[in-house]
Amino acid sequence: MPISCADTAFSASRDRFEQVCSFLGDQEAASLTHSELEQRLTVDLRELVRQLYQDHLDLRAVREQRLDDVVDAEGSRRASVESGHVRPLQTIFGAVEVTRLAYRRRGERNLCPADAALNLPRELHSHGLRELSAIESSRGSFEEASEAIRRITGGQLGKRQVEQLAARAAVDFEAFYSQPTRSQATVTEGALLVLSADGKGIVMRPDALRPATAKAAKQATGKLQTRLSKGEKRNRKRMAEVGAVYDLTPLARTPNDIIGRDDDTVRPAAPKASNKWLTASVVDNAATVICSIFEEAQRRDPTHQRTWVALVDGAKHQIDCIQAQARARHVNVTIVCDFIHVLEYLWSAAWSFFTEGNPAAEKWVSDKALAVLNGQASTVAAAIRRKATTLGLDPRSRHNADHCADYLLAKRDYLNYPQALAAGWPIATGIIEGACRHLVKDRLDLTGARWGLEGAEAILKLRALRSNGDFEQYWTFHLNNELHQVHETRYTVMTIPTAA
C-alpha cells in the first residue's frame, strides 16, 4: 500500500518522542531526583510539542490546494500563485515556520488564505504569547511578566515586547463592551442601579503628560537634585478616570446606624453590591468615562424602570458630567455625595477648634456628622462659621473651618442623607475608591514606574476585564475581531476562499 503524507508527516515528532522514552529508560535518568527529572522533561516535552506543531503545519502546507477564486478587497482576482512562501511564528512552545501558497499581484501585498485559516497575527508572536503577556503584565510589572513567560514557555520576551503585546491584546475593549447582545447577570427585583466615578493620578513619562501638566512640569524647579520633594510629583502625573456600575439591594438605615454610639445596639450591615462592572482610562477624560458608565447602566435598564443613584466625592466636573448624561438620556439620577468625604471635612474643621489629639474633637465631629445625616448641612455650616468667629480665630487658623462650611453649603443639594438612608441607598463611595486602588494604584503606582500612554491604557483595560470576570469572553471576541480585521477585510465581500 502507498504511504500517505499523514503517515510520514510526524516522523520527526515520533523520533523525538522515542528519544525521550530512551532517555527515561537509561541509567542517567535513574540517577536523577524527581525535581531534576521535572526540569529535564519540561524542556524535552516542550520541544516535542513544538515539533508536533511544526509537523502539523508542514502537513497543512503539503495538503494546501490551489484556489481559482481568490479575489482581493478591490475585486481583483489573484491568478498568480507561488508556493513555498514561509513566515516565522513564535509560539508558547517555541519557534515554528508556516509554509503556504501566496496569491500575488504586482504592487500589492500577497494574499495567503492559509494565514486566515490559522488566524495568524500580523506580528511574529502568537496569540498564545499575546494572551500570556496580557494576563501576566496585568498582574505585575513588565519585568515580572517577562520572567513569568520565560518560566511557562522557556522562551524570552523583552519588557518592551511584553508591553507591545499587552497593548495589542487590549484594543477591542470598547468594542467588546459596546455589544448590545452581551449577557448580563440576573438582578433582584427592586435592586438599585448605582453609578460612580473617580480619578487617580499615574506618574507618566514627560511625553505622555497632558499639555497643561507638561508645561507645569517643565517650568518647575526641583528643590533637590536626586528626588522629588512634597508636591513636585503632582506635575508628573496624568489622571486615570475610573468608573463603576453595580446593582444593590436597598437596606434602610437611620443616622444612628451610621454614627456609632456607646451602647450595645447592633448596627445593620451596609447594603451589598453585586454585578460590579468597572472601566478605566488614562487617555479619555472624565466626561467620556462617565458616558461609558451611563452606557452600561442603559444596557442594564434600557426603559429606565429602576432607581438610578450616582455616588460622587463632590468634584464639580463629575457632577456636571453626570447631570449632562442624565439630561441627554432622559433618566432621573439622584446624586449623593460620599459621606466619608463629609467626615474628612469635619475632622479638618475640628483642628481649627481643638488641639491635636483632644478627645473633645471626636465628640464634636460625631455631633456635627449626626446633624448632617439628619439633613442639617446648612445649619452645621453656619454653626462652624459662628464658632470660628466667637473664638476670634484669625484667617489662617479658621481656614479649615471655613473650607468645611463652604463645602457643606456648596454640596447641600447632594447631602440629602435622610432620603438616602430611608430609601436604603448607599452613601459612601467605597466601591469606586476600591476600584481606584485595585485598577490603578496596585499596578500602576509601583515604585519607580514611569508610564507611557499606550502601556498604561492597556494595563487599565486588561485589569478591568479581569476584575469584571470577562477576560475569557473578551479573548474569544478579540480573536474573532482579529480574524475579521487582519484577514477577512482583505478579501472581496469579506469572504476567505476555501477549497471545495
PDB file of N, CA and C in Angstrom, residues 213-280:
ATOM      1  N   THR A 213      -0.155  69.941  32.206  1.00  0.00           N
ATOM      2  CA  THR A 213       0.726  69.326  33.199  1.00  0.00           C
ATOM      3  C   THR A 213       2.162  69.313  32.711  1.00  0.00           C
ATOM      4  N   ALA A 214       2.356  69.032  31.426  1.00  0.00           N
ATOM      5  CA  ALA A 214       3.706  69.025  30.864  1.00  0.00           C
ATOM      6  C   ALA A 214       4.344  70.407  30.984  1.00  0.00           C
ATOM      7  N   LYS A 215       3.550  71.444  30.739  1.00  0.00           N
ATOM      8  CA  LYS A 215       4.063  72.808  30.844  1.00  0.00           C
ATOM      9  C   LYS A 215       4.466  73.123  32.285  1.00  0.00           C
ATOM     10  N   ALA A 216       3.611  72.716  33.243  1.00  0.00           N
ATOM     11  CA  ALA A 216       3.923  72.959  34.657  1.00  0.00           C
ATOM     12  C   ALA A 216       5.169  72.188  35.084  1.00  0.00           C
ATOM     13  N   ALA A 217       5.312  70.957  34.587  1.00  0.00           N
ATOM     14  CA  ALA A 217       6.476  70.152  34.935  1.00  0.00           C
ATOM     15  C   ALA A 217       7.749  70.772  34.379  1.00  0.00           C
ATOM     16  N   LYS A 218       7.652  71.323  33.180  1.00  0.00           N
ATOM     17  CA  LYS A 218       8.827  71.925  32.544  1.00  0.00           C
ATOM     18  C   LYS A 218       9.268  73.178  33.282  1.00  0.00           C
ATOM     19  N   GLN A 219       8.293  73.927  33.800  1.00  0.00           N
ATOM     20  CA  GLN A 219       8.601  75.179  34.480  1.00  0.00           C
ATOM     21  C   GLN A 219       9.039  74.971  35.927  1.00  0.00           C
ATOM     22  N   ALA A 220       8.688  73.788  36.491  1.00  0.00           N
ATOM     23  CA  ALA A 220       9.001  73.539  37.896  1.00  0.00           C
ATOM     24  C   ALA A 220      10.509  73.366  38.081  1.00  0.00           C
ATOM     25  N   THR A 221      11.003  73.904  39.172  1.00  0.00           N
ATOM     26  CA  THR A 221      12.406  73.722  39.528  1.00  0.00           C
ATOM     27  C   THR A 221      12.469  72.887  40.792  1.00  0.00           C
ATOM     28  N   GLY A 222      13.113  71.756  40.725  1.00  0.00           N
ATOM     29  CA  GLY A 222      13.180  70.850  41.864  1.00  0.00           C
ATOM     30  C   GLY A 222      14.014  71.408  43.000  1.00  0.00           C
ATOM     31  N   LYS A 223      13.552  71.142  44.225  1.00  0.00           N
ATOM     32  CA  LYS A 223      14.300  71.581  45.401  1.00  0.00           C
ATOM     33  C   LYS A 223      15.541  70.718  45.611  1.00  0.00           C
ATOM     34  N   LEU A 224      15.417  69.452  45.234  1.00  0.00           N
ATOM     35  CA  LEU A 224      16.527  68.517  45.387  1.00  0.00           C
ATOM     36  C   LEU A 224      16.916  67.967  44.016  1.00  0.00           C
ATOM     37  N   GLN A 225      18.138  67.534  43.884  1.00  0.00           N
ATOM     38  CA  GLN A 225      18.616  67.039  42.597  1.00  0.00           C
ATOM     39  C   GLN A 225      18.288  65.568  42.372  1.00  0.00           C
ATOM     40  N   THR A 226      18.227  64.787  43.446  1.00  0.00           N
ATOM     41  CA  THR A 226      18.114  63.335  43.290  1.00  0.00           C
ATOM     42  C   THR A 226      16.720  62.790  43.537  1.00  0.00           C
ATOM     43  N   ARG A 227      15.770  63.583  44.004  1.00  0.00           N
ATOM     44  CA  ARG A 227      14.416  63.084  44.233  1.00  0.00           C
ATOM     45  C   ARG A 227      13.434  64.246  44.235  1.00  0.00           C
ATOM     46  N   LEU A 228      12.150  63.898  44.084  1.00  0.00           N
ATOM     47  CA  LEU A 228      11.114  64.918  44.103  1.00  0.00           C
ATOM     48  C   LEU A 228      10.696  65.205  45.522  1.00  0.00           C
ATOM     49  N   SER A 229      10.497  66.480  45.835  1.00  0.00           N
ATOM     50  CA  SER A 229      10.018  66.875  47.153  1.00  0.00           C
ATOM     51  C   SER A 229       8.498  66.881  47.170  1.00  0.00           C
ATOM     52  N   LYS A 230       7.925  67.142  48.344  1.00  0.00           N
ATOM     53  CA  LYS A 230       6.473  67.147  48.511  1.00  0.00           C
ATOM     54  C   LYS A 230       5.820  68.122  47.540  1.00  0.00           C
ATOM     55  N   GLY A 231       4.830  67.652  46.813  1.00  0.00           N
ATOM     56  CA  GLY A 231       4.089  68.490  45.878  1.00  0.00           C
ATOM     57  C   GLY A 231       4.646  68.487  44.468  1.00  0.00           C
ATOM     58  N   GLU A 232       5.938  68.135  44.305  1.00  0.00           N
ATOM     59  CA  GLU A 232       6.545  68.183  42.984  1.00  0.00           C
ATOM     60  C   GLU A 232       6.114  67.022  42.092  1.00  0.00           C
ATOM     61  N   LYS A 233       5.680  65.917  42.718  1.00  0.00           N
ATOM     62  CA  LYS A 233       5.257  64.751  41.948  1.00  0.00           C
ATOM     63  C   LYS A 233       3.959  65.025  41.197  1.00  0.00           C
ATOM     64  N   ARG A 234       3.203  66.019  41.663  1.00  0.00           N
ATOM     65  CA  ARG A 234       1.899  66.336  41.071  1.00  0.00           C
ATOM     66  C   ARG A 234       2.046  66.660  39.588  1.00  0.00           C
ATOM     67  N   ASN A 235       3.079  67.352  39.223  1.00  0.00           N
ATOM     68  CA  ASN A 235       3.282  67.759  37.832  1.00  0.00           C
ATOM     69  C   ASN A 235       3.889  66.644  36.974  1.00  0.00           C
ATOM     70  N   ARG A 236       4.013  65.461  37.538  1.00  0.00           N
ATOM     71  CA  ARG A 236       4.487  64.299  36.776  1.00  0.00           C
ATOM     72  C   ARG A 236       3.361  63.290  36.559  1.00  0.00           C
ATOM     73  N   LYS A 237       2.156  63.640  36.953  1.00  0.00           N
ATOM     74  CA  LYS A 237       1.046  62.692  36.903  1.00  0.00           C
ATOM     75  C   LYS A 237      -0.004  63.072  35.869  1.00  0.00           C
ATOM     76  N   ARG A 238      -0.662  62.039  35.372  1.00  0.00           N
ATOM     77  CA  ARG A 238      -1.819  62.203  34.497  1.00  0.00           C
ATOM     78  C   ARG A 238      -2.973  61.434  35.149  1.00  0.00           C
ATOM     79  N   MET A 239      -4.149  62.024  35.142  1.00  0.00           N
ATOM     80  CA  MET A 239      -5.270  61.428  35.855  1.00  0.00           C
ATOM     81  C   MET A 239      -5.875  60.269  35.078  1.00  0.00           C
ATOM     82  N   ALA A 240      -5.979  59.128  35.744  1.00  0.00           N
ATOM     83  CA  ALA A 240      -6.734  57.993  35.214  1.00  0.00           C
ATOM     84  C   ALA A 240      -8.157  58.097  35.749  1.00  0.00           C
ATOM     85  N   GLU A 241      -9.118  58.075  34.848  1.00  0.00           N
ATOM     86  CA  GLU A 241     -10.521  58.170  35.238  1.00  0.00           C
ATOM     87  C   GLU A 241     -11.093  56.753  35.376  1.00  0.00           C
ATOM     88  N   VAL A 242     -11.753  56.500  36.482  1.00  0.00           N
ATOM     89  CA  VAL A 242     -12.298  55.179  36.791  1.00  0.00           C
ATOM     90  C   VAL A 242     -13.807  55.291  36.960  1.00  0.00           C
ATOM     91  N   GLY A 243     -14.540  54.337  36.402  1.00  0.00           N
ATOM     92  CA  GLY A 243     -16.000  54.328  36.529  1.00  0.00           C
ATOM     93  C   GLY A 243     -16.488  52.966  36.999  1.00  0.00           C
ATOM     94  N   ALA A 244     -17.614  52.969  37.701  1.00  0.00           N
ATOM     95  CA  ALA A 244     -18.197  51.724  38.207  1.00  0.00           C
ATOM     96  C   ALA A 244     -19.713  51.772  38.064  1.00  0.00           C
ATOM     97  N   VAL A 245     -20.284  50.616  37.759  1.00  0.00           N
ATOM     98  CA  VAL A 245     -21.735  50.429  37.755  1.00  0.00           C
ATOM     99  C   VAL A 245     -22.000  49.125  38.494  1.00  0.00           C
ATOM    100  N   TYR A 246     -22.980  49.143  39.387  1.00  0.00           N
ATOM    101  CA  TYR A 246     -23.303  47.914  40.101  1.00  0.00           C
ATOM    102  C   TYR A 246     -24.756  47.939  40.566  1.00  0.00           C
ATOM    103  N   ASP A 247     -25.245  46.743  40.901  1.00  0.00           N
ATOM    104  CA  ASP A 247     -26.596  46.593  41.440  1.00  0.00           C
ATOM    105  C   ASP A 247     -26.506  46.507  42.951  1.00  0.00           C
ATOM    106  N   LEU A 248     -27.549  46.984  43.614  1.00  0.00           N
ATOM    107  CA  LEU A 248     -27.526  46.992  45.070  1.00  0.00           C
ATOM    108  C   LEU A 248     -28.941  46.857  45.608  1.00  0.00           C
ATOM    109  N   THR A 249     -29.128  45.902  46.498  1.00  0.00           N
ATOM    110  CA  THR A 249     -30.438  45.730  47.139  1.00  0.00           C
ATOM    111  C   THR A 249     -30.588  46.758  48.249  1.00  0.00           C
ATOM    112  N   PRO A 250     -31.637  47.588  48.233  1.00  0.00           N
ATOM    113  CA  PRO A 250     -31.791  48.645  49.245  1.00  0.00           C
ATOM    114  C   PRO A 250     -31.867  48.081  50.664  1.00  0.00           C
ATOM    115  N   LEU A 251     -31.281  48.816  51.596  1.00  0.00           N
ATOM    116  CA  LEU A 251     -31.330  48.439  53.006  1.00  0.00           C
ATOM    117  C   LEU A 251     -31.468  49.711  53.831  1.00  0.00           C
ATOM    118  N   ALA A 252     -32.664  49.936  54.351  1.00  0.00           N
ATOM    119  CA  ALA A 252     -32.938  51.163  55.096  1.00  0.00           C
ATOM    120  C   ALA A 252     -32.137  51.211  56.393  1.00  0.00           C
ATOM    121  N   ARG A 253     -31.656  52.414  56.727  1.00  0.00           N
ATOM    122  CA  ARG A 253     -30.903  52.642  57.956  1.00  0.00           C
ATOM    123  C   ARG A 253     -31.277  54.005  58.515  1.00  0.00           C
ATOM    124  N   THR A 254     -30.793  54.290  59.693  1.00  0.00           N
ATOM    125  CA  THR A 254     -31.026  55.584  60.328  1.00  0.00           C
ATOM    126  C   THR A 254     -29.680  56.266  60.542  1.00  0.00           C
ATOM    127  N   PRO A 255     -29.671  57.568  60.790  1.00  0.00           N
ATOM    128  CA  PRO A 255     -28.399  58.238  61.089  1.00  0.00           C
ATOM    129  C   PRO A 255     -27.642  57.589  62.247  1.00  0.00           C
ATOM    130  N   ASN A 256     -28.384  57.132  63.286  1.00  0.00           N
ATOM    131  CA  ASN A 256     -27.718  56.488  64.419  1.00  0.00           C
ATOM    132  C   ASN A 256     -27.076  55.152  64.035  1.00  0.00           C
ATOM    133  N   ASP A 257     -27.568  54.539  62.968  1.00  0.00           N
ATOM    134  CA  ASP A 257     -26.933  53.312  62.480  1.00  0.00           C
ATOM    135  C   ASP A 257     -25.569  53.616  61.855  1.00  0.00           C
ATOM    136  N   ILE A 258     -25.407  54.829  61.357  1.00  0.00           N
ATOM    137  CA  ILE A 258     -24.158  55.218  60.708  1.00  0.00           C
ATOM    138  C   ILE A 258     -23.149  55.714  61.728  1.00  0.00           C
ATOM    139  N   ILE A 259     -23.579  56.586  62.615  1.00  0.00           N
ATOM    140  CA  ILE A 259     -22.715  57.128  63.656  1.00  0.00           C
ATOM    141  C   ILE A 259     -22.887  56.281  64.904  1.00  0.00           C
ATOM    142  N   GLY A 260     -21.904  55.463  65.217  1.00  0.00           N
ATOM    143  CA  GLY A 260     -21.997  54.551  66.349  1.00  0.00           C
ATOM    144  C   GLY A 260     -22.065  55.303  67.671  1.00  0.00           C
ATOM    145  N   ARG A 261     -22.886  54.798  68.586  1.00  0.00           N
ATOM    146  CA  ARG A 261     -22.987  55.353  69.930  1.00  0.00           C
ATOM    147  C   ARG A 261     -22.462  54.333  70.939  1.00  0.00           C
ATOM    148  N   ASP A 262     -22.243  54.775  72.157  1.00  0.00           N
ATOM    149  CA  ASP A 262     -21.702  53.892  73.197  1.00  0.00           C
ATOM    150  C   ASP A 262     -22.808  53.065  73.811  1.00  0.00           C
ATOM    151  N   ASP A 263     -23.337  52.134  73.030  1.00  0.00           N
ATOM    152  CA  ASP A 263     -24.328  51.194  73.557  1.00  0.00           C
ATOM    153  C   ASP A 263     -24.101  49.852  72.878  1.00  0.00           C
ATOM    154  N   ASP A 264     -24.907  48.896  73.251  1.00  0.00           N
ATOM    155  CA  ASP A 264     -24.731  47.534  72.730  1.00  0.00           C
ATOM    156  C   ASP A 264     -25.594  47.253  71.512  1.00  0.00           C
ATOM    157  N   THR A 265     -26.193  48.287  70.934  1.00  0.00           N
ATOM    158  CA  THR A 265     -27.056  48.089  69.776  1.00  0.00           C
ATOM    159  C   THR A 265     -26.237  47.601  68.583  1.00  0.00           C
ATOM    160  N   VAL A 266     -26.718  46.551  67.960  1.00  0.00           N
ATOM    161  CA  VAL A 266     -26.045  46.013  66.784  1.00  0.00           C
ATOM    162  C   VAL A 266     -26.504  46.795  65.559  1.00  0.00           C
ATOM    163  N   ARG A 267     -25.559  47.438  64.891  1.00  0.00           N
ATOM    164  CA  ARG A 267     -25.899  48.224  63.708  1.00  0.00           C
ATOM    165  C   ARG A 267     -26.110  47.307  62.503  1.00  0.00           C
ATOM    166  N   PRO A 268     -27.095  47.622  61.670  1.00  0.00           N
ATOM    167  CA  PRO A 268     -27.325  46.783  60.483  1.00  0.00           C
ATOM    168  C   PRO A 268     -26.161  46.888  59.514  1.00  0.00           C
ATOM    169  N   ALA A 269     -25.968  45.822  58.754  1.00  0.00           N
ATOM    170  CA  ALA A 269     -24.903  45.826  57.755  1.00  0.00           C
ATOM    171  C   ALA A 269     -25.223  46.812  56.644  1.00  0.00           C
ATOM    172  N   ALA A 270     -24.178  47.303  55.987  1.00  0.00           N
ATOM    173  CA  ALA A 270     -24.371  48.204  54.852  1.00  0.00           C
ATOM    174  C   ALA A 270     -24.901  47.411  53.668  1.00  0.00           C
ATOM    175  N   PRO A 271     -25.587  48.077  52.742  1.00  0.00           N
ATOM    176  CA  PRO A 271     -26.063  47.375  51.535  1.00  0.00           C
ATOM    177  C   PRO A 271     -24.901  46.750  50.774  1.00  0.00           C
ATOM    178  N   LYS A 272     -25.134  45.569  50.199  1.00  0.00           N
ATOM    179  CA  LYS A 272     -24.090  44.843  49.491  1.00  0.00           C
ATOM    180  C   LYS A 272     -24.244  45.018  47.980  1.00  0.00           C
ATOM    181  N   ALA A 273     -23.128  45.304  47.330  1.00  0.00           N
ATOM    182  CA  ALA A 273     -23.123  45.473  45.872  1.00  0.00           C
ATOM    183  C   ALA A 273     -23.021  44.120  45.190  1.00  0.00           C
ATOM    184  N   SER A 274     -23.578  44.024  43.997  1.00  0.00           N
ATOM    185  CA  SER A 274     -23.460  42.818  43.177  1.00  0.00           C
ATOM    186  C   SER A 274     -23.339  43.229  41.711  1.00  0.00           C
ATOM    187  N   ASN A 275     -22.889  42.291  40.880  1.00  0.00           N
ATOM    188  CA  ASN A 275     -22.758  42.535  39.431  1.00  0.00           C
ATOM    189  C   ASN A 275     -21.943  43.798  39.144  1.00  0.00           C
ATOM    190  N   LYS A 276     -20.839  43.913  39.845  1.00  0.00           N
ATOM    191  CA  LYS A 276     -19.998  45.109  39.699  1.00  0.00           C
ATOM    192  C   LYS A 276     -19.297  45.100  38.341  1.00  0.00           C
ATOM    193  N   TRP A 277     -19.304  46.256  37.685  1.00  0.00           N
ATOM    194  CA  TRP A 277     -18.645  46.432  36.392  1.00  0.00           C
ATOM    195  C   TRP A 277     -17.770  47.666  36.471  1.00  0.00           C
ATOM    196  N   LEU A 278     -16.502  47.524  36.046  1.00  0.00           N
ATOM    197  CA  LEU A 278     -15.550  48.622  36.143  1.00  0.00           C
ATOM    198  C   LEU A 278     -14.990  48.971  34.773  1.00  0.00           C
ATOM    199  N   THR A 279     -14.621  50.215  34.623  1.00  0.00           N
ATOM    200  CA  THR A 279     -13.899  50.672  33.441  1.00  0.00           C
ATOM    201  C   THR A 279     -12.915  51.739  33.884  1.00  0.00           C
ATOM    202  N   ALA A 280     -11.878  51.944  33.094  1.00  0.00           N
ATOM    203  CA  ALA A 280     -10.876  52.948  33.446  1.00  0.00           C
ATOM    204  C   ALA A 280     -10.126  53.365  32.197  1.00  0.00           C
TER     205      ALA A 280
END
